[in-house]
Coordinates of C-alpha atoms in Angstrom, one line a residue:
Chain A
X11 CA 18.4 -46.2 218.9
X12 CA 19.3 -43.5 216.0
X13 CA 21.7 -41.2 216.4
X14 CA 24.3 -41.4 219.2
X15 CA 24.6 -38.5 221.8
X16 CA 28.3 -37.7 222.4
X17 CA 28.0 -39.1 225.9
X18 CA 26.6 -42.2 224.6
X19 CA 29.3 -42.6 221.7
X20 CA 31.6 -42.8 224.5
X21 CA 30.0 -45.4 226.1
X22 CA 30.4 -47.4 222.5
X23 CA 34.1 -46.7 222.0
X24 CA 35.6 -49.7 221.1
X25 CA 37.3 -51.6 225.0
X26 CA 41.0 -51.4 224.8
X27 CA 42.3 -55.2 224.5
X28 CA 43.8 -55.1 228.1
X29 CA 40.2 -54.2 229.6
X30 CA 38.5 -56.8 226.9
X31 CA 41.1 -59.5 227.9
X32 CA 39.8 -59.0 232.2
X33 CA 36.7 -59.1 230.8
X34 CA 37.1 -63.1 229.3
X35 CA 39.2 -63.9 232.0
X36 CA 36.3 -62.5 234.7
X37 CA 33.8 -64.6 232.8
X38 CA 35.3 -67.9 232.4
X39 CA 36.5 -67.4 236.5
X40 CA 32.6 -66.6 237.3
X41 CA 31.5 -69.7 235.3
X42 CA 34.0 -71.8 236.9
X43 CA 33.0 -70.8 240.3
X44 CA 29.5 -71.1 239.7
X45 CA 29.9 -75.0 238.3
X46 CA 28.8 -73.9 234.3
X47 CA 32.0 -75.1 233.5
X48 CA 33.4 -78.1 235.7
X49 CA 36.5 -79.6 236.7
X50 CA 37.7 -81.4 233.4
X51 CA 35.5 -79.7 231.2
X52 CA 37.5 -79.1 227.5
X53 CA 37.3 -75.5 226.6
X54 CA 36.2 -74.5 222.5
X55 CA 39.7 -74.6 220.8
X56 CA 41.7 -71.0 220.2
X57 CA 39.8 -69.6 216.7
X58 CA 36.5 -71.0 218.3
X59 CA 36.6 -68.6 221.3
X60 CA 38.0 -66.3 219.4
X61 CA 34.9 -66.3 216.6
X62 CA 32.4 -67.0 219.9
X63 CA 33.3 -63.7 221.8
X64 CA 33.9 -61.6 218.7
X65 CA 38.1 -60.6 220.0
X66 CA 41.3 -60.8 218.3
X67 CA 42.7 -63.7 218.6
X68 CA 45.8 -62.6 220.7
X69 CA 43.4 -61.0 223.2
X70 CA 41.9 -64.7 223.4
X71 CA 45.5 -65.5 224.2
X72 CA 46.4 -63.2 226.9
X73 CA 43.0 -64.2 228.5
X74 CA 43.7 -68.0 228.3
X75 CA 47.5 -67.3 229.4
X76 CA 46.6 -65.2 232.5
X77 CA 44.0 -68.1 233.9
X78 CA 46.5 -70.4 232.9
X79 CA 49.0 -68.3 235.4
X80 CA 46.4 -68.4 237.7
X81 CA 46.3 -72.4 238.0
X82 CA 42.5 -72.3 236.6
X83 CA 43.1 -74.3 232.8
X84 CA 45.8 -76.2 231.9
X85 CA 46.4 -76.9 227.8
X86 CA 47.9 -80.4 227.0
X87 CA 49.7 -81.2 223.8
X88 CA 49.1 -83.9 221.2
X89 CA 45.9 -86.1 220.3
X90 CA 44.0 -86.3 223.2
X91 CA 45.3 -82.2 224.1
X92 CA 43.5 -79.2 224.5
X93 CA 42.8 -76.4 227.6
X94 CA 41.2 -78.1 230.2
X95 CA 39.5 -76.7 233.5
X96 CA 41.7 -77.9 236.5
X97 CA 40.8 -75.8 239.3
X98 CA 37.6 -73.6 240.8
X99 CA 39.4 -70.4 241.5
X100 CA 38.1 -69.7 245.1
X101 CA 35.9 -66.2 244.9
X102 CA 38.9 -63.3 245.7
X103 CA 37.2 -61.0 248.5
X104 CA 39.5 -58.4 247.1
X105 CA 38.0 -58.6 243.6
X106 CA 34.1 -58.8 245.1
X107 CA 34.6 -55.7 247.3
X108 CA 36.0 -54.1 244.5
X109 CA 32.7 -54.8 242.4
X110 CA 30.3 -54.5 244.8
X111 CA 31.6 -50.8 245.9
X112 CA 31.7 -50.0 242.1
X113 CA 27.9 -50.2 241.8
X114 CA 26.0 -47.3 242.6
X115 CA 23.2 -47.3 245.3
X116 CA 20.8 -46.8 242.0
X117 CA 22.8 -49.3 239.8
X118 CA 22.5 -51.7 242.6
X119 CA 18.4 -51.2 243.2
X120 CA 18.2 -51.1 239.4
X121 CA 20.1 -55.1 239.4
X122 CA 17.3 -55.9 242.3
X123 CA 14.7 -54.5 240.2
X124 CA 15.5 -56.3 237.1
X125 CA 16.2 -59.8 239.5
X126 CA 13.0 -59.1 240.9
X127 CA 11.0 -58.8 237.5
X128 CA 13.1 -62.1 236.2
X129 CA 12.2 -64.2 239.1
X130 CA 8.8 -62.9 239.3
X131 CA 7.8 -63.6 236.0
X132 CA 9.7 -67.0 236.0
X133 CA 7.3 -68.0 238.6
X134 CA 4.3 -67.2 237.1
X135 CA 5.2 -69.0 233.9
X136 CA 6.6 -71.6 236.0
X137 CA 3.0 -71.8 238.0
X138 CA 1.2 -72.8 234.6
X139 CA 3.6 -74.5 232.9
X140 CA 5.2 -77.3 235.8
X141 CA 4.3 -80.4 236.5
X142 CA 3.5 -81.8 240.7
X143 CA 6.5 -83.6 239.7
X144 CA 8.6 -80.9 238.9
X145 CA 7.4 -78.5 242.3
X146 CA 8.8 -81.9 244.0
X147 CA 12.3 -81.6 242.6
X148 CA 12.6 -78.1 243.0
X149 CA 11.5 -78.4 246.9
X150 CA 14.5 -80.5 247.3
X151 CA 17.5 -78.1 245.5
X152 CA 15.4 -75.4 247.4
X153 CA 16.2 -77.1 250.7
X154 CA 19.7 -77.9 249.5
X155 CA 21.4 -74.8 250.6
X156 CA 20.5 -75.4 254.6
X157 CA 23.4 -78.1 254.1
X158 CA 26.1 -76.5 252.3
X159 CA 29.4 -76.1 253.9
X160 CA 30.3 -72.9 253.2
X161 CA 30.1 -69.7 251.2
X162 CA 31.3 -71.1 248.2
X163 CA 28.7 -74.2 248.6
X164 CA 26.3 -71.6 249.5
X165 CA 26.5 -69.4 246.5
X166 CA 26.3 -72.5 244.2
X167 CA 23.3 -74.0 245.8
X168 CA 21.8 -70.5 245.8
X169 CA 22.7 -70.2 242.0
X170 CA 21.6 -74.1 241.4
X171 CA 18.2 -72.9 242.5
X172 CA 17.6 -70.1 241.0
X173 CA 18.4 -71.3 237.8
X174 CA 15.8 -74.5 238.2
X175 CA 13.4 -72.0 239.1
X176 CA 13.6 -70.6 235.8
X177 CA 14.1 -74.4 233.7
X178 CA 10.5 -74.5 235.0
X179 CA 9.3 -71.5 233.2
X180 CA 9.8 -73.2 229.5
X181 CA 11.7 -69.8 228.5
X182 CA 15.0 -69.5 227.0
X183 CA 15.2 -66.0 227.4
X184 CA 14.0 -66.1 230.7
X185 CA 17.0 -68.4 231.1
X186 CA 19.3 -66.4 229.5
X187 CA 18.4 -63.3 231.7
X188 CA 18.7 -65.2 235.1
X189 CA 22.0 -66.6 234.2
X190 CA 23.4 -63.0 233.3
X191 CA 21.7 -61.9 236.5
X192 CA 23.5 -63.9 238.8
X193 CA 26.6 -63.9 237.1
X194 CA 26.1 -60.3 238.3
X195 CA 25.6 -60.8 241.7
X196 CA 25.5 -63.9 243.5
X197 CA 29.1 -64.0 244.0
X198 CA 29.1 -60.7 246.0
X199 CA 26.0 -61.9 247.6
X200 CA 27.5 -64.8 249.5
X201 CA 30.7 -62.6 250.0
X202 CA 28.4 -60.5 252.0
X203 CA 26.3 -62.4 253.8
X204 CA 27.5 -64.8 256.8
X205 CA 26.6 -68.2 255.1
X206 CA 26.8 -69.9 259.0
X207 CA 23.7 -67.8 259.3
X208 CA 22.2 -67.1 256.4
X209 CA 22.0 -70.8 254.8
X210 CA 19.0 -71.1 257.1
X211 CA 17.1 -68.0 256.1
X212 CA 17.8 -68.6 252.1
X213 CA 16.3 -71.9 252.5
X214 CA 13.6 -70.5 254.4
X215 CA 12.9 -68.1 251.2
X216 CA 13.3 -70.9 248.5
X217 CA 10.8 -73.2 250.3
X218 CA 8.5 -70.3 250.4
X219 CA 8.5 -69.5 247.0
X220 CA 8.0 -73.4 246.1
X221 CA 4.8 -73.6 248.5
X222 CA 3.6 -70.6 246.6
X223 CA 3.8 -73.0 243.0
X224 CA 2.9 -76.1 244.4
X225 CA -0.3 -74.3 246.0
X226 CA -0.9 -72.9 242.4
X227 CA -0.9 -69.6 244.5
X228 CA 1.0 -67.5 241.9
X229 CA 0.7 -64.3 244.2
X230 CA 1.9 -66.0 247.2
X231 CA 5.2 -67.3 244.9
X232 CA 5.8 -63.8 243.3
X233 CA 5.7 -62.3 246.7
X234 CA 8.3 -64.8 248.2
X235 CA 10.6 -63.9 245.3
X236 CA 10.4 -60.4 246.0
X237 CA 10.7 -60.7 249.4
X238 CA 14.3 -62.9 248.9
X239 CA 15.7 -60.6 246.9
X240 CA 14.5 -57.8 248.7
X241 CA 16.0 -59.3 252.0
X242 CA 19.2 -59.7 249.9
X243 CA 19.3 -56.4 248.5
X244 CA 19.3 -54.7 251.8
X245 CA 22.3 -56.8 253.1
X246 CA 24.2 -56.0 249.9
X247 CA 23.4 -51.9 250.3
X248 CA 24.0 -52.4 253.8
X249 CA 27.7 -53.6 253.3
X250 CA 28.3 -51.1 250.5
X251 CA 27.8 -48.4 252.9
X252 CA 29.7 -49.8 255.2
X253 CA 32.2 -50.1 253.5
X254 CA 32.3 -46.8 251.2
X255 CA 30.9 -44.0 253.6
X256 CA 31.6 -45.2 257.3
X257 CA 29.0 -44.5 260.1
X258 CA 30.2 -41.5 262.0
X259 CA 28.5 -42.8 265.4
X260 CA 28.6 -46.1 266.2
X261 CA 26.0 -47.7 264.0
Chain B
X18 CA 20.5 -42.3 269.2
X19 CA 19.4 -40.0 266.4
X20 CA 19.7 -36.7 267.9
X21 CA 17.5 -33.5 266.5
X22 CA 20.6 -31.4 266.4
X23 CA 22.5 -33.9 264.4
X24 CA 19.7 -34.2 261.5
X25 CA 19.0 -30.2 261.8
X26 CA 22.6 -29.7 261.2
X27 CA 22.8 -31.9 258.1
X28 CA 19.4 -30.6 256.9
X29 CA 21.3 -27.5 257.1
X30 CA 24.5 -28.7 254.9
X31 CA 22.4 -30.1 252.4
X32 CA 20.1 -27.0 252.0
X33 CA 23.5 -25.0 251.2
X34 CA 24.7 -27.3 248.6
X35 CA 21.4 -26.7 246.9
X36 CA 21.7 -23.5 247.4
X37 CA 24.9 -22.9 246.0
X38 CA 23.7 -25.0 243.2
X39 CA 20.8 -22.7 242.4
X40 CA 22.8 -19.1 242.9
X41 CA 25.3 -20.6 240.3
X42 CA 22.3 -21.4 238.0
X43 CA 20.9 -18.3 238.0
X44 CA 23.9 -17.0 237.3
X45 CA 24.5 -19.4 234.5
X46 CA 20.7 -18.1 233.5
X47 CA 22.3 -14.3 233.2
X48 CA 25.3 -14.8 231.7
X49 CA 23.7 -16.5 229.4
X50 CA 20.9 -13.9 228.4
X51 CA 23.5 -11.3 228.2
X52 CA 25.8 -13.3 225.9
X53 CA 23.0 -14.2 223.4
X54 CA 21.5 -10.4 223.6
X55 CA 22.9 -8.3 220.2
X56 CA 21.3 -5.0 219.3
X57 CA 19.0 -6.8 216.7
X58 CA 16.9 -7.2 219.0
X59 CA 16.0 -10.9 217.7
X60 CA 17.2 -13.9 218.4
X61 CA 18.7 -16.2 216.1
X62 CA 20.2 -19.7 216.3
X63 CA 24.1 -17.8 215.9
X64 CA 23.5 -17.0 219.0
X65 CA 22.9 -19.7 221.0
X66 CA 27.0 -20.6 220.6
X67 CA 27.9 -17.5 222.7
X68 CA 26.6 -19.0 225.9
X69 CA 29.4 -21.6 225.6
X70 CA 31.9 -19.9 228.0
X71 CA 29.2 -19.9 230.5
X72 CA 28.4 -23.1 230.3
X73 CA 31.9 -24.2 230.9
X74 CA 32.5 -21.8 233.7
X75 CA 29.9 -23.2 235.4
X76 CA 31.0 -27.1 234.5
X77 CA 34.2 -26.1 235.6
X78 CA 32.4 -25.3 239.2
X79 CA 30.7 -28.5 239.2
X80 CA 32.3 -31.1 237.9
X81 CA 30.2 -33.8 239.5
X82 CA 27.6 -32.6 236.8
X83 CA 27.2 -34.3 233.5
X84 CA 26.2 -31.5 231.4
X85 CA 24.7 -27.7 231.4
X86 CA 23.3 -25.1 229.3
X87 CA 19.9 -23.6 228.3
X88 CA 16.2 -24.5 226.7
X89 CA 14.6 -21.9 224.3
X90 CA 10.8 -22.1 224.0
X91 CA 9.5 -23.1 220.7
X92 CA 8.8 -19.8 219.1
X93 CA 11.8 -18.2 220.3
X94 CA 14.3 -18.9 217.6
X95 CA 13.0 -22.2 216.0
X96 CA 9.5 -23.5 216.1
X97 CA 10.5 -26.6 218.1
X98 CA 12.9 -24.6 220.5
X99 CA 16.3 -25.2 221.3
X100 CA 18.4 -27.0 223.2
X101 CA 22.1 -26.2 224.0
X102 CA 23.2 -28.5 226.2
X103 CA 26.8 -29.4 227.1
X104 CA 28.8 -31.7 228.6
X105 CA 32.7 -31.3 228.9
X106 CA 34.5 -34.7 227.5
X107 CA 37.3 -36.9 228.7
X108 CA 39.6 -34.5 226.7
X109 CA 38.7 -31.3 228.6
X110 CA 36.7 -30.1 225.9
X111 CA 33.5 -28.7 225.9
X112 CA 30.7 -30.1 223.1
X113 CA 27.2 -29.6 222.8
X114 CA 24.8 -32.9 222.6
X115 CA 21.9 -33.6 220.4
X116 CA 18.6 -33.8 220.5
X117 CA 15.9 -34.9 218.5
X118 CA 13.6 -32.0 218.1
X119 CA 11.3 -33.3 215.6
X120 CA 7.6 -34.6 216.6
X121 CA 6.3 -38.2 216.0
X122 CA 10.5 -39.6 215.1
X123 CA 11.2 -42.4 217.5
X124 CA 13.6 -40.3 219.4
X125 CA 11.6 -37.2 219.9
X126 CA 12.5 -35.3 223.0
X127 CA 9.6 -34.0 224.1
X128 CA 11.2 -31.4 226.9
X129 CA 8.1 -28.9 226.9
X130 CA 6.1 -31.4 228.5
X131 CA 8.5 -32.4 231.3
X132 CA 8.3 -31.2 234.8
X133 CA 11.7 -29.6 234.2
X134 CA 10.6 -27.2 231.4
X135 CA 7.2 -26.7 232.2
X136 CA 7.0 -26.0 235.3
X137 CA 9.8 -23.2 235.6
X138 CA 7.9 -22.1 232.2
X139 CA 4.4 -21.5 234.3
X140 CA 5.4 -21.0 237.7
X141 CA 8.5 -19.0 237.1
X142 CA 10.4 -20.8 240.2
X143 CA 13.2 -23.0 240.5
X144 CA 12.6 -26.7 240.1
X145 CA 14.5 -30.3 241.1
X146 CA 12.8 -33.1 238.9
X147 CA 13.4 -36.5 239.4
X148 CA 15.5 -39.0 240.2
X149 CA 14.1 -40.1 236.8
X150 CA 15.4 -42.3 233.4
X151 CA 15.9 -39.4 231.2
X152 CA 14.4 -41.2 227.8
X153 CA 15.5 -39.5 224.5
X154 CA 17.7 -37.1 226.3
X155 CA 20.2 -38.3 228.2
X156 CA 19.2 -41.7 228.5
X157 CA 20.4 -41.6 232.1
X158 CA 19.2 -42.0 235.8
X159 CA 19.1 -38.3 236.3
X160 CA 17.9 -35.5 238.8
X161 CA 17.6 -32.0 236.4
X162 CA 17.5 -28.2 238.0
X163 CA 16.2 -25.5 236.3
X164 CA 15.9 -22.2 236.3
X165 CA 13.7 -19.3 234.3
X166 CA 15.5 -18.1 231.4
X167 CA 14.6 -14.5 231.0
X168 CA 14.7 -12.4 227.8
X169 CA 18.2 -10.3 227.8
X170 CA 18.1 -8.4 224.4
X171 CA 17.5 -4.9 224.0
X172 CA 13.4 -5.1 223.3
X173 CA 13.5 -7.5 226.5
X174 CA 15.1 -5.2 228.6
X175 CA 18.0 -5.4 231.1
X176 CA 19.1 -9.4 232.0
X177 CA 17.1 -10.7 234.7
X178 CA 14.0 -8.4 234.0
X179 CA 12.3 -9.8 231.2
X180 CA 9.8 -12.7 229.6
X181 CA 10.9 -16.0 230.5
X182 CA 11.9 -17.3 227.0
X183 CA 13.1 -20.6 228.6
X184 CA 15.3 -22.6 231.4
X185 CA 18.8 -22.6 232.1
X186 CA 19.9 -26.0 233.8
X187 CA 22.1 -28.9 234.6
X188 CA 21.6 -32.6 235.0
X189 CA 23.5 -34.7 237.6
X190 CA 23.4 -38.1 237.1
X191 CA 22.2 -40.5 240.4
X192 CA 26.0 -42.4 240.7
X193 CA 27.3 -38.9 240.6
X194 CA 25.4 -37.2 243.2
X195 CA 26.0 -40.2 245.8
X196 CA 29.3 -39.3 246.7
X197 CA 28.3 -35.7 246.9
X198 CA 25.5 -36.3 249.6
X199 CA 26.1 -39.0 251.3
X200 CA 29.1 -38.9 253.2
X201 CA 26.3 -36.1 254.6
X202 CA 23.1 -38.5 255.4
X203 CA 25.4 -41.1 256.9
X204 CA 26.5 -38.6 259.5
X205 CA 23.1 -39.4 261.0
X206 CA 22.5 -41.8 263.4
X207 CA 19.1 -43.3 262.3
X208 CA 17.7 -44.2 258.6
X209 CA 17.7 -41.1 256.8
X210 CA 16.7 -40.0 253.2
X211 CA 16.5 -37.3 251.2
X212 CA 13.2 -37.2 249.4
X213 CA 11.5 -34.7 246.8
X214 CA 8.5 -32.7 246.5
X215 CA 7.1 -36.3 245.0
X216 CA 7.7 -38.0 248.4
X217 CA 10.3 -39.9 246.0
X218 CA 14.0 -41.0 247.5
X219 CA 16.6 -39.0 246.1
X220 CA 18.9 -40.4 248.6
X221 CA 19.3 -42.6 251.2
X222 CA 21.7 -43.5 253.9
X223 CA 20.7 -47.4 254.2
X224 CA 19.1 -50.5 252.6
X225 CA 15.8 -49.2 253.7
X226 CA 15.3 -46.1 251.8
X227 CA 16.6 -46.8 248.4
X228 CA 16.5 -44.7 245.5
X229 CA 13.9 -43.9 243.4
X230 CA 11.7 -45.7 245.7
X231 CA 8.6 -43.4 247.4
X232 CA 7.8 -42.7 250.9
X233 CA 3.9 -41.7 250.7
X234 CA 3.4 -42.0 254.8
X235 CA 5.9 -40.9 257.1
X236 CA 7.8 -43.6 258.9
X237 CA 7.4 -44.3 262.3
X238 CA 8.5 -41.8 265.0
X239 CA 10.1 -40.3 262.2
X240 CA 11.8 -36.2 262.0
X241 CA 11.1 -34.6 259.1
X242 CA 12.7 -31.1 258.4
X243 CA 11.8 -29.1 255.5
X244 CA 14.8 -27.8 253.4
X245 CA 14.3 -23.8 252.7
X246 CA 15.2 -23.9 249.2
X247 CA 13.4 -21.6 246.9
X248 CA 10.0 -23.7 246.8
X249 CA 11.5 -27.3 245.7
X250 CA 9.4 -29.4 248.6
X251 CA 13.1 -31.0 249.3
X252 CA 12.4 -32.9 252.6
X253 CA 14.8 -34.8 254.9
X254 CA 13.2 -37.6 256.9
X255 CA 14.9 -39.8 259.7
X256 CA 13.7 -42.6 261.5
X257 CA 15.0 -44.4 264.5
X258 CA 17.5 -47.2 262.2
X259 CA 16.0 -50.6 261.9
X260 CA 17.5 -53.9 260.8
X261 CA 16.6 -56.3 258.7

């Protein structure tokens, strides 16, 4: 990119500390939630974080202090100390309606598009690259998700599979992409959808994208990735209408 | 049930706020010529500033609308033409953005060869392009109108009468126009979108017709009303709503 249109440097201005500060603080909560960082876990020490995200250290601070507030870390003095995970904040439906209604129609087919092209292209790779072995492990975590208890379970065993999905594709980038991705989304996802009756139909979808690999059918595998986050995307545009522009009639 | 009055009316509601949209670009088009026209009867790049209070007047209309202003054809003043664009900032104040006018740079904006320009260029009529991703320009999800441009200095005659020397437009960016149209679409009963002379989505009121996406054969049992806005090929469609 050369030269910055005036719309564009005010995309770049530099984030206020308060809004950088939500933004550490959302996420470490999302990473919680979604297991990256489990119960126990030791966080990197102040000036670590501080050098890793590329802040001031005090906004480090009021990040750490507010999920400290929130019951999320604890920090422990002396030689065995440090800030520890204690808790997995529960997802606040307050906080996912607020970032699902944020996204545009078009920012929200745009996420789908660029899921879509990840998971796509992770199961091509993953077609060529896998092992028999590894198809049978990932028919298993895809299955998964017909058990869990729960939206929270749900959205983690959702997340789980996705992301072993994309282990199978050999690509760190692809990796980095999906992780991003989901980050994104999978939270309001399972916020949406009614996990009582939608476990089923996920599992559904995973076990059809794993039939696709394990046939060595890469079409039939890129088609049942589509078609999940296709079915997902319409719930998700369904509930933001809902819940932004109200039906007139009774719709 | 969808009813034919209730997607008439709306048809109806949406041609107007195109239509509005239009008479205040033409009349950004005029103002325009006439500010630029001195008795010199040529055009130079000084006078491309004097369309700025028109600009804002008609920003200050629209405020749903990222930015405004006018296209000169190459030849006109510079041999790369012009474009004075503005957008009004955070601040209130009015600036104009840049573009990268110069052939085979990595940024080039190559306006002349986009539906936008062109077309109001060879046809002479008003014109709705996209949804599109605005590359080099605004390097946004955009829909852009346009308007002919006509000559207003003293060899060109009187505003309004003479050789198209470009387009007068605005851009709207997709997030923007949502809340503008869609309180509209989801007053009817059935799966409805608003699509372009492309047979491309600019709108729709449920997970089914999403943006950007094209509808190339009507929909089952589907209504389809024409909008009667100068010759854009703006169609409303509505189907009996499905679930998925």
């Amino acid at each position: 990119m050369g030269q910055l249109s005036g719309v564009q440097s005010q995309v770049f201005r530099p984030l206020p500390d308060i809004l950088r500060s939500d933004a550490i603080v959302e996420r470490l909560t999302t990473a919680i939630t979604l297991g990256l960082l489990r119960h126990g876990e030791q966080l990197p020490v102040e000036n670590q974080l501080t050098a890793m995200l590329g802040v001031a250290t005090a906004t480090v601070r009021d990040a750490l202090q507010t999920l400290r507030e929130r019951g999320i870390i604890e920090t422990r003095r002396g030689r065995s100390g440090g800030t520890f995970v204690v808790a997995a904040p529960a997802p606040e439906p307050d906080v996912l309606r607020a970032r699902l209604v944020n996204l545009s129609m078009a920012e929200l087919r745009d996420l789908a598009d660029e899921q879509t092209s990840n998971g796509m292209a992770a199961a091509r790779l993953a077609a060529e690259r896998a092992f028999a072995a590894d198809f049978e492990r990932l028919s298993d975590i895809a299955g998964l998700i017909a058990q869990a208890d729960g939206a929270t379970a749900c959205m983690r065993a959702d997340f789980r599979f996705h992301i072993e999905l994309t282990v199978l594709a050999q690509s760190e980038r692809l990796m980095q992409n999906e992780m991003r991705l989901l980050s994104e989304s999978v939270e309001i996802l399972w916020s949406v959808l009614d996990w009582r009756e939608d476990r089923a139909r996920a599992a559904e979808e995973h076990l059809a994208i794993v039939d696709g690999l394990r046939a060595g059918d890469v079409s039939a595998a890129q088609t049942a990735v589509r078609d999940h986050i296709a079915h997902n995307t319409y719930r998700l545009v369904q509930r933001r209408l809902d819940e932004m522009y109200p039906a007139g009639a009774a719709r | 049930m969808m009813t034919d009055d209730s997607v008439q009316e709306v048809a109806a509601q949406i041609t107007r706020w195109f239509s509005d949209l239009f008479d205040d670009l033409v009349q950004l088009a005029d103002e325009s010529a006439a500010a630029m026209a001195t008795a010199r009867g040529r055009l130079s790049s000084r006078d491309l500033k004097a369309i700025e209070p028109a600009a804002g007047r008609f920003l200050d209309k629209h405020p749903e609308h990222e930015a405004a202003g006018i296209i000169l054809r190459p030849g006109i003043i510079g041999a790369q033409g012009e474009i004075e664009w503005w957008n009004r900032e955070a601040d209130g104040r009015l600036r104009t953005l840049p573009f990268t006018l110069t052939p085979n740079t990595a940024g080039f904006y190559d306006f002349e060869t986009l539906e936008w320009f062109s077309n109001v260029i060879t046809t002479g009529r008003p014109t709705l392009t996209g949804p599109y991703v605005d590359y080099a320009g605004m390097d946004k999800y955009i829909i852009t109108t346009t308007v002919p441009l006509r000559d207003g200095t003293a060899a060109g005659g009187p505003a309004g009468a003479g050789d198209i020397i470009g387009a007068a437009g605005c851009d709207i960016e997709m997030r923007a126009l949502e809340p503008a149209l869609m309180p509209l679409l989801r007053r009817i009963d059935a799966d409805a979108a608003l699509v372009s002379q492309h047979d491309r989505i600019v709108l729709g009121n449920s997970g089914r017709f999403l943006v950007g996406n094209r509808v190339t054969s009507p929909p089952a049992q589907a209504h389809i009303v024409e909008l009667p806005v100068h010759e854009l090929g703006l169609r409303l469609i509505a189907a009996p709503a499905e679930n998925r």
